[in-house]
Amino acid sequence: MVTSPNPLLGSAPPERARPAARKAVRARSRAVSEGARHDAAPRVSLYDEVTGRIVAELEAGRIPWVQPWDAATFAPGLPQNADTRRSYSGINILILWAEAARQGFSAQGWLTFRQALAAGGAVRKGEKGATIFYAARFTPQAANGGGAAAGGGGGASHSGGGGSGSGAQGGGGNGAAGDGSVPFLKRFTVFNVAQCENLPDRCTLSGAPLPPRETIPHAEALIAATGADIRNGGHEAYYSPGGDFVALPPQQAFAAQIDYYRTALHELGHWTGHPSRLDRDQKGGFASQAYGREELCAELASAFLCAALGIRPTVRHADYIGAWLAIMRADTRAIFHAASLASKAADYLLAFAPESAGGQPVPAGATPRIGRGDVQGMGAAA
């Protein structure tokens, strides 16, 4: 019998090759085990790490999803992949806003290390990137006979691709879907364009902020285009799930009139949760966990919409910080889930914008349907 050379062991006779083969197998086994241990180490900390940072901000009285508009150098808007111009979503918005504020970056553009190189530039030596997350689902071998991963799940999505991915976070035993797939997170590192050099203009140019003004025509047009039943009058702001309408005080009642739009977008965030739209759970009573989660979702949706529309609201909502902290301390994944739902709500509303891709054109002179609310007493936006 002729024995063909073994590409791993060379042409040594089989009886002499066996010890070397066993040694190679053991070495590969050790490498795989060590790699598995290395990958598994951060698994319990990904959700904790991000939620911990947000909890620390809230405990310090800072709301991380309200952009620091007072910083003159900070450009309004959603963070984007500077190469693809796709906006980041979900938890990644909060991470990149916080990182830009902490580092004093004026731009909202971000790139992976490889994207910077592909664009003809480079990340400056010594710069440290921001870790963001991409949610995907994995089907174990027992469920599909071979195992496969599919990206795009959840709101913590990484826009633009381009590499720099590392690590994986298992979704836990209670996250399996009906098809047997299990959610997990992947880490990606991105760098602000201010941390790069020699990038082409297309990667560094940012839109000019809107001039300060109390009436914002494109925000009015978006609100009108939704077709939502907006009832201006009275002294409270809220969404009525049963009546499917939004009640708002008149704009003149706001200490800062620009906050009329922030409040309107917050309530429209609730409006998207109606069963005929995105169908979220809105049955929780006041001060319940379900109520707090829906409030967090609507608040984040308002923040994302304000950023997308270039609206600069004042900071409020300190009255809800305690409830948000309780939710996040009880469940470190709550902020991920809320940010994902908020991104979906914001995208749903932005689809109505006259100039958005797939948006619905607004008829000339269209205005929101106006009614007279019969509510009394001044309260926080619900």
Coordinates of C-alpha atoms in Angstrom, one line a residue:
M1 CA 0.0 0.0 0.0
V2 CA 1.3 3.4 -0.9
T3 CA 0.9 6.1 1.7
S4 CA 0.6 9.6 0.3
P5 CA 2.4 12.4 2.1
N6 CA 0.5 14.0 5.0
P7 CA 0.5 17.8 4.4
L8 CA 0.5 18.3 8.2
L9 CA 3.1 15.8 9.1
G10 CA 5.3 15.7 6.0
S11 CA 6.5 12.4 4.6
A12 CA 7.4 10.6 7.8
P13 CA 6.3 6.9 8.1
P14 CA 3.0 6.5 9.9
E15 CA 4.5 4.8 12.9
R16 CA 6.9 7.6 13.5
A17 CA 4.4 10.3 12.6
R18 CA 1.8 9.3 15.3
P19 CA 3.5 11.0 18.3
A20 CA 3.9 14.2 16.2
A21 CA 0.3 13.9 15.1
R22 CA -0.9 13.5 18.7
K23 CA 1.2 16.4 19.8
A24 CA -0.2 18.6 17.0
V25 CA -3.8 17.7 17.9
R26 CA -3.2 18.4 21.6
A27 CA -1.7 21.8 20.7
R28 CA -4.7 22.6 18.5
S29 CA -7.0 21.5 21.3
R30 CA -5.2 23.8 23.8
A31 CA -5.4 26.7 21.4
V32 CA -9.1 26.2 20.8
S33 CA -9.8 25.9 24.6
E34 CA -7.7 28.9 25.4
G35 CA -9.4 30.8 22.6
A36 CA -12.8 29.7 23.9
R37 CA -11.9 30.8 27.4
H38 CA -10.6 34.2 26.0
D39 CA -13.8 34.7 24.1
A40 CA -16.0 33.6 27.0
A41 CA -14.4 36.0 29.5
P42 CA -16.1 39.2 28.4
R43 CA -19.5 37.5 27.8
V44 CA -21.0 38.4 31.2
S45 CA -19.8 41.9 31.0
L46 CA -20.9 43.4 27.7
Y47 CA -24.4 44.3 28.8
D48 CA -23.2 45.2 32.3
E49 CA -20.4 47.4 30.9
V50 CA -22.7 49.6 28.8
T51 CA -25.5 49.7 31.2
G52 CA -23.1 50.5 34.0
R53 CA -21.8 53.6 32.1
I54 CA -25.3 54.8 31.5
V55 CA -26.3 54.3 35.1
A56 CA -23.3 56.2 36.3
E57 CA -24.3 59.1 34.1
L58 CA -27.9 59.1 35.4
E59 CA -26.7 58.9 39.0
A60 CA -24.6 62.0 38.3
G61 CA -27.7 63.8 37.1
R62 CA -26.7 63.7 33.4
I63 CA -29.0 62.2 30.8
P64 CA -26.7 60.5 28.2
W65 CA -29.3 60.5 25.4
V66 CA -29.7 64.3 25.5
Q67 CA -27.0 65.8 23.3
P68 CA -24.9 68.5 25.0
W69 CA -26.2 71.2 22.8
D70 CA -24.5 73.9 25.0
A71 CA -21.2 72.7 23.6
A72 CA -20.7 75.0 20.7
T73 CA -18.4 72.6 18.9
F74 CA -20.8 69.6 19.0
A75 CA -22.8 69.2 15.8
P76 CA -26.4 68.1 16.1
G77 CA -27.5 64.9 14.4
L78 CA -27.3 61.2 14.6
P79 CA -23.9 59.5 14.5
Q80 CA -23.2 58.1 11.1
N81 CA -20.7 55.9 9.4
A82 CA -18.6 58.5 7.5
D83 CA -18.0 56.1 4.6
T84 CA -21.5 54.8 3.9
R85 CA -23.5 57.7 5.5
R86 CA -25.7 55.2 7.2
S87 CA -26.8 56.2 10.7
Y88 CA -26.0 54.0 13.6
S89 CA -29.0 52.8 15.6
G90 CA -30.1 51.6 19.0
I91 CA -27.5 51.5 21.9
N92 CA -24.8 52.6 19.5
I93 CA -26.3 56.1 19.2
L94 CA -26.0 56.6 23.0
I95 CA -22.4 55.1 23.1
L96 CA -21.2 57.4 20.3
W97 CA -22.9 60.5 21.6
A98 CA -21.3 60.0 24.9
E99 CA -17.9 59.3 23.4
A100 CA -18.1 62.4 21.2
A101 CA -19.1 64.6 24.2
R102 CA -16.3 63.1 26.4
Q103 CA -13.6 63.6 23.7
G104 CA -14.9 66.9 22.5
F105 CA -15.4 65.7 18.9
S106 CA -17.3 68.2 16.7
A107 CA -18.1 65.6 14.0
Q108 CA -20.7 62.8 14.1
G109 CA -18.8 60.7 11.5
W110 CA -17.2 57.4 12.5
L111 CA -15.1 54.8 10.7
T112 CA -13.6 51.4 11.4
F113 CA -9.8 51.2 11.1
R114 CA -10.1 49.4 7.8
Q115 CA -12.6 51.9 6.4
A116 CA -10.2 54.7 7.1
L117 CA -7.5 53.0 5.2
A118 CA -9.7 52.1 2.3
A119 CA -10.8 55.7 2.1
G120 CA -7.2 56.8 1.6
G121 CA -6.6 58.0 5.2
A122 CA -5.6 56.4 8.4
V123 CA -6.3 56.5 12.1
R124 CA -3.6 58.5 13.9
K125 CA -1.2 56.5 16.0
G126 CA -2.2 56.2 19.6
E127 CA -5.9 57.0 19.1
K128 CA -8.3 54.8 21.0
G129 CA -11.6 53.9 19.4
A130 CA -15.1 53.5 20.7
T131 CA -16.6 50.0 21.2
I132 CA -20.0 49.6 19.6
F133 CA -22.1 46.5 19.1
Y134 CA -23.7 44.5 16.4
A135 CA -26.6 42.2 17.3
A136 CA -27.0 39.0 15.4
R137 CA -28.6 35.6 15.9
F138 CA -26.9 32.1 15.8
T139 CA -28.6 28.8 15.1
P140 CA -26.9 26.0 16.9
Q141 CA -25.9 22.9 15.0
A142 CA -28.6 20.8 16.7
A143 CA -31.3 23.2 15.3
N144 CA -30.1 23.4 11.7
G145 CA -27.6 20.6 11.2
G146 CA -24.6 22.9 10.6
G147 CA -24.9 26.1 12.5
A148 CA -25.3 29.6 10.9
A149 CA -25.1 33.1 12.0
A150 CA -27.4 35.9 10.7
G151 CA -26.8 39.6 11.3
G152 CA -29.1 42.5 11.8
G153 CA -31.0 41.5 14.9
G154 CA -31.9 44.1 17.5
G155 CA -31.3 47.8 17.6
A156 CA -27.6 47.8 18.5
S157 CA -26.6 47.4 14.9
H158 CA -23.3 48.4 13.3
S159 CA -23.7 50.4 10.2
G160 CA -21.2 50.3 7.4
G161 CA -19.3 47.1 8.2
G162 CA -15.6 47.2 7.2
G163 CA -14.1 45.0 9.9
S164 CA -12.7 45.7 13.3
G165 CA -15.1 43.2 14.8
S166 CA -14.1 41.1 17.8
G167 CA -15.7 39.1 20.6
A168 CA -19.2 37.7 20.9
Q169 CA -21.7 38.0 23.7
G170 CA -24.2 35.1 24.1
G171 CA -27.8 36.1 24.4
G172 CA -28.5 33.8 27.3
G173 CA -30.8 30.8 27.6
N174 CA -34.0 32.9 27.6
G175 CA -33.3 34.6 24.4
A176 CA -33.8 31.8 21.9
A177 CA -36.4 32.4 19.2
G178 CA -39.0 30.0 18.0
D179 CA -36.6 28.7 15.3
G180 CA -34.0 27.8 17.9
S181 CA -31.7 30.8 17.1
V182 CA -29.9 32.5 19.9
P183 CA -29.1 36.2 20.0
F184 CA -25.6 37.4 20.6
L185 CA -23.5 40.6 20.4
K186 CA -20.3 41.3 18.5
R187 CA -18.0 44.1 19.4
F188 CA -16.7 46.6 16.8
T189 CA -14.3 49.4 17.2
V190 CA -14.9 52.7 15.4
F191 CA -13.0 56.0 15.4
N192 CA -14.3 59.5 15.0
V193 CA -13.2 61.2 11.8
A194 CA -11.4 63.7 14.1
Q195 CA -9.1 60.8 15.1
C196 CA -8.1 60.2 11.5
E197 CA -5.9 62.0 9.0
N198 CA -5.8 62.4 5.2
L199 CA -9.5 61.4 4.8
P200 CA -11.2 62.7 1.7
D201 CA -13.7 65.5 2.1
R202 CA -16.7 63.2 1.6
C203 CA -15.8 61.6 5.0
T204 CA -15.3 64.8 6.9
L205 CA -17.9 67.2 5.7
S206 CA -20.9 67.6 8.1
G207 CA -24.2 69.3 7.7
A208 CA -24.5 72.8 9.1
P209 CA -26.6 73.1 12.2
L210 CA -30.0 74.7 11.7
P211 CA -30.3 78.3 12.7
P212 CA -32.0 78.9 16.0
R213 CA -35.7 79.6 15.7
E214 CA -38.9 78.7 17.5
T215 CA -40.9 77.5 14.4
I216 CA -39.3 74.6 12.6
P217 CA -41.2 74.1 9.3
H218 CA -39.8 70.6 8.6
A219 CA -40.7 69.4 12.0
E220 CA -44.2 70.8 11.5
A221 CA -44.4 69.0 8.2
L222 CA -43.3 65.7 9.7
I223 CA -45.9 65.9 12.5
A224 CA -48.6 66.8 9.9
A225 CA -47.6 64.0 7.6
T226 CA -48.0 61.3 10.3
G227 CA -51.8 62.0 10.2
A228 CA -51.8 61.6 14.0
D229 CA -54.7 63.2 15.9
I230 CA -52.9 66.1 17.6
R231 CA -55.1 68.0 20.1
N232 CA -53.5 71.3 21.2
G233 CA -54.9 72.9 24.3
G234 CA -55.0 72.3 28.0
H235 CA -52.1 71.9 30.4
E236 CA -50.8 68.3 30.0
A237 CA -48.9 66.4 27.3
Y238 CA -49.8 62.8 26.9
Y239 CA -50.8 60.0 24.5
S240 CA -54.1 58.3 24.9
P241 CA -53.8 54.6 23.8
G242 CA -57.6 54.1 24.0
G243 CA -58.5 57.2 22.1
D244 CA -55.4 57.0 19.9
F245 CA -54.7 60.8 20.1
V246 CA -51.9 63.0 21.4
A247 CA -52.7 66.0 23.7
L248 CA -50.3 68.9 23.8
P249 CA -50.3 72.3 25.5
P250 CA -50.1 75.2 23.1
Q251 CA -46.6 76.0 22.0
Q252 CA -46.7 79.4 23.8
A253 CA -47.2 77.6 27.2
F254 CA -43.6 76.1 27.0
A255 CA -40.9 78.1 28.8
A256 CA -38.7 77.3 25.8
Q257 CA -40.9 77.1 22.8
I258 CA -38.5 74.7 21.0
D259 CA -39.5 72.1 23.6
Y260 CA -42.9 71.9 22.1
Y261 CA -41.3 69.8 19.3
R262 CA -39.4 67.6 21.7
T263 CA -42.6 66.9 23.6
A264 CA -44.6 66.4 20.5
L265 CA -42.0 63.9 19.2
H266 CA -42.0 62.1 22.6
E267 CA -45.8 61.7 22.5
L268 CA -45.6 60.6 18.9
G269 CA -43.1 58.0 20.0
H270 CA -45.8 56.6 22.2
W271 CA -48.2 56.9 19.3
T272 CA -46.1 54.5 17.2
G273 CA -46.8 51.8 19.8
H274 CA -50.5 51.5 18.9
P275 CA -51.5 47.9 17.8
S276 CA -52.1 49.2 14.3
R277 CA -48.5 50.5 14.1
L278 CA -45.5 48.9 15.9
D279 CA -47.7 47.2 18.6
R280 CA -45.7 47.7 21.8
D281 CA -47.0 46.8 25.3
Q282 CA -48.6 50.0 26.6
K283 CA -50.9 48.4 29.2
G284 CA -48.7 49.1 32.2
G285 CA -50.2 51.4 34.9
F286 CA -48.5 54.5 36.2
A287 CA -45.2 53.7 38.1
S288 CA -45.2 50.1 36.9
Q289 CA -42.2 48.5 35.2
A290 CA -44.0 48.3 31.9
Y291 CA -44.9 52.0 32.1
G292 CA -41.3 52.9 32.9
R293 CA -40.0 50.9 29.9
E294 CA -42.5 52.5 27.5
E295 CA -41.5 56.0 28.9
L296 CA -37.8 55.2 28.3
C297 CA -38.6 54.0 24.8
A298 CA -40.5 57.2 24.0
E299 CA -37.8 59.4 25.6
L300 CA -35.1 57.8 23.5
A301 CA -37.2 58.0 20.4
S302 CA -37.7 61.7 21.0
A303 CA -33.9 62.2 21.4
F304 CA -33.2 60.3 18.2
L305 CA -35.8 62.3 16.3
C306 CA -34.6 65.6 17.6
A307 CA -31.1 64.7 16.5
A308 CA -32.3 63.7 13.1
L309 CA -34.3 66.9 12.7
G310 CA -31.6 69.2 14.1
I311 CA -33.8 70.3 17.0
R312 CA -32.0 71.6 20.1
P313 CA -34.3 71.0 23.1
T314 CA -33.5 72.0 26.6
V315 CA -32.7 69.3 29.2
R316 CA -35.6 68.2 31.4
H317 CA -37.0 64.9 32.6
A318 CA -35.1 64.7 35.9
D319 CA -38.4 63.4 37.4
Y320 CA -38.0 60.1 35.5
I321 CA -34.3 59.4 36.3
G322 CA -35.2 57.3 39.4
A323 CA -37.6 55.1 37.4
W324 CA -35.0 54.6 34.6
L325 CA -32.3 53.7 37.2
A326 CA -34.5 51.1 38.8
I327 CA -35.2 49.5 35.4
M328 CA -31.6 49.4 34.4
R329 CA -30.4 48.1 37.8
A330 CA -33.0 45.3 37.6
D331 CA -32.1 44.3 34.0
T332 CA -28.8 45.3 32.4
R333 CA -30.3 44.5 28.9
A334 CA -33.2 46.9 29.4
I335 CA -31.4 49.9 27.8
F336 CA -30.4 47.8 24.8
H337 CA -34.0 46.7 24.3
A338 CA -35.4 50.2 24.8
A339 CA -32.9 51.8 22.4
S340 CA -33.8 49.2 19.8
L341 CA -37.5 49.9 20.1
A342 CA -36.8 53.6 20.1
S343 CA -34.8 53.4 16.9
K344 CA -37.7 51.5 15.3
A345 CA -40.2 54.1 16.5
A346 CA -38.0 57.0 15.2
D347 CA -37.5 55.3 11.8
Y348 CA -41.3 54.7 11.6
L349 CA -41.9 58.4 12.1
L350 CA -39.1 59.6 9.9
A351 CA -40.5 57.6 7.0
F352 CA -43.3 60.2 6.9
A353 CA -40.8 63.0 6.3
P354 CA -41.4 64.7 2.9
E355 CA -37.8 64.3 1.7
S356 CA -37.0 61.0 3.3
A357 CA -36.4 57.8 1.3
G358 CA -39.7 56.2 1.0
G359 CA -41.3 59.1 2.9
Q360 CA -44.8 60.3 2.1
P361 CA -45.1 63.8 0.5
V362 CA -46.8 66.4 2.5
P363 CA -49.6 68.3 0.8
A364 CA -49.1 72.1 0.5
G365 CA -50.5 73.9 3.6
A366 CA -51.1 70.7 5.5
T367 CA -51.2 71.1 9.3
P368 CA -51.8 68.6 12.1
R369 CA -55.4 68.0 13.0
I370 CA -56.3 70.4 15.8
G371 CA -58.8 69.8 18.6
R372 CA -59.3 71.2 22.0
G373 CA -58.1 69.1 24.9
D374 CA -60.1 69.1 28.1
V375 CA -57.3 68.0 30.4
Q376 CA -56.4 70.1 33.4
G377 CA -53.3 70.7 35.5
M378 CA -49.7 70.9 34.3
G379 CA -47.8 67.5 34.2
A380 CA -44.7 66.0 32.7
A381 CA -44.8 64.6 29.2
A382 CA -46.1 61.1 29.5

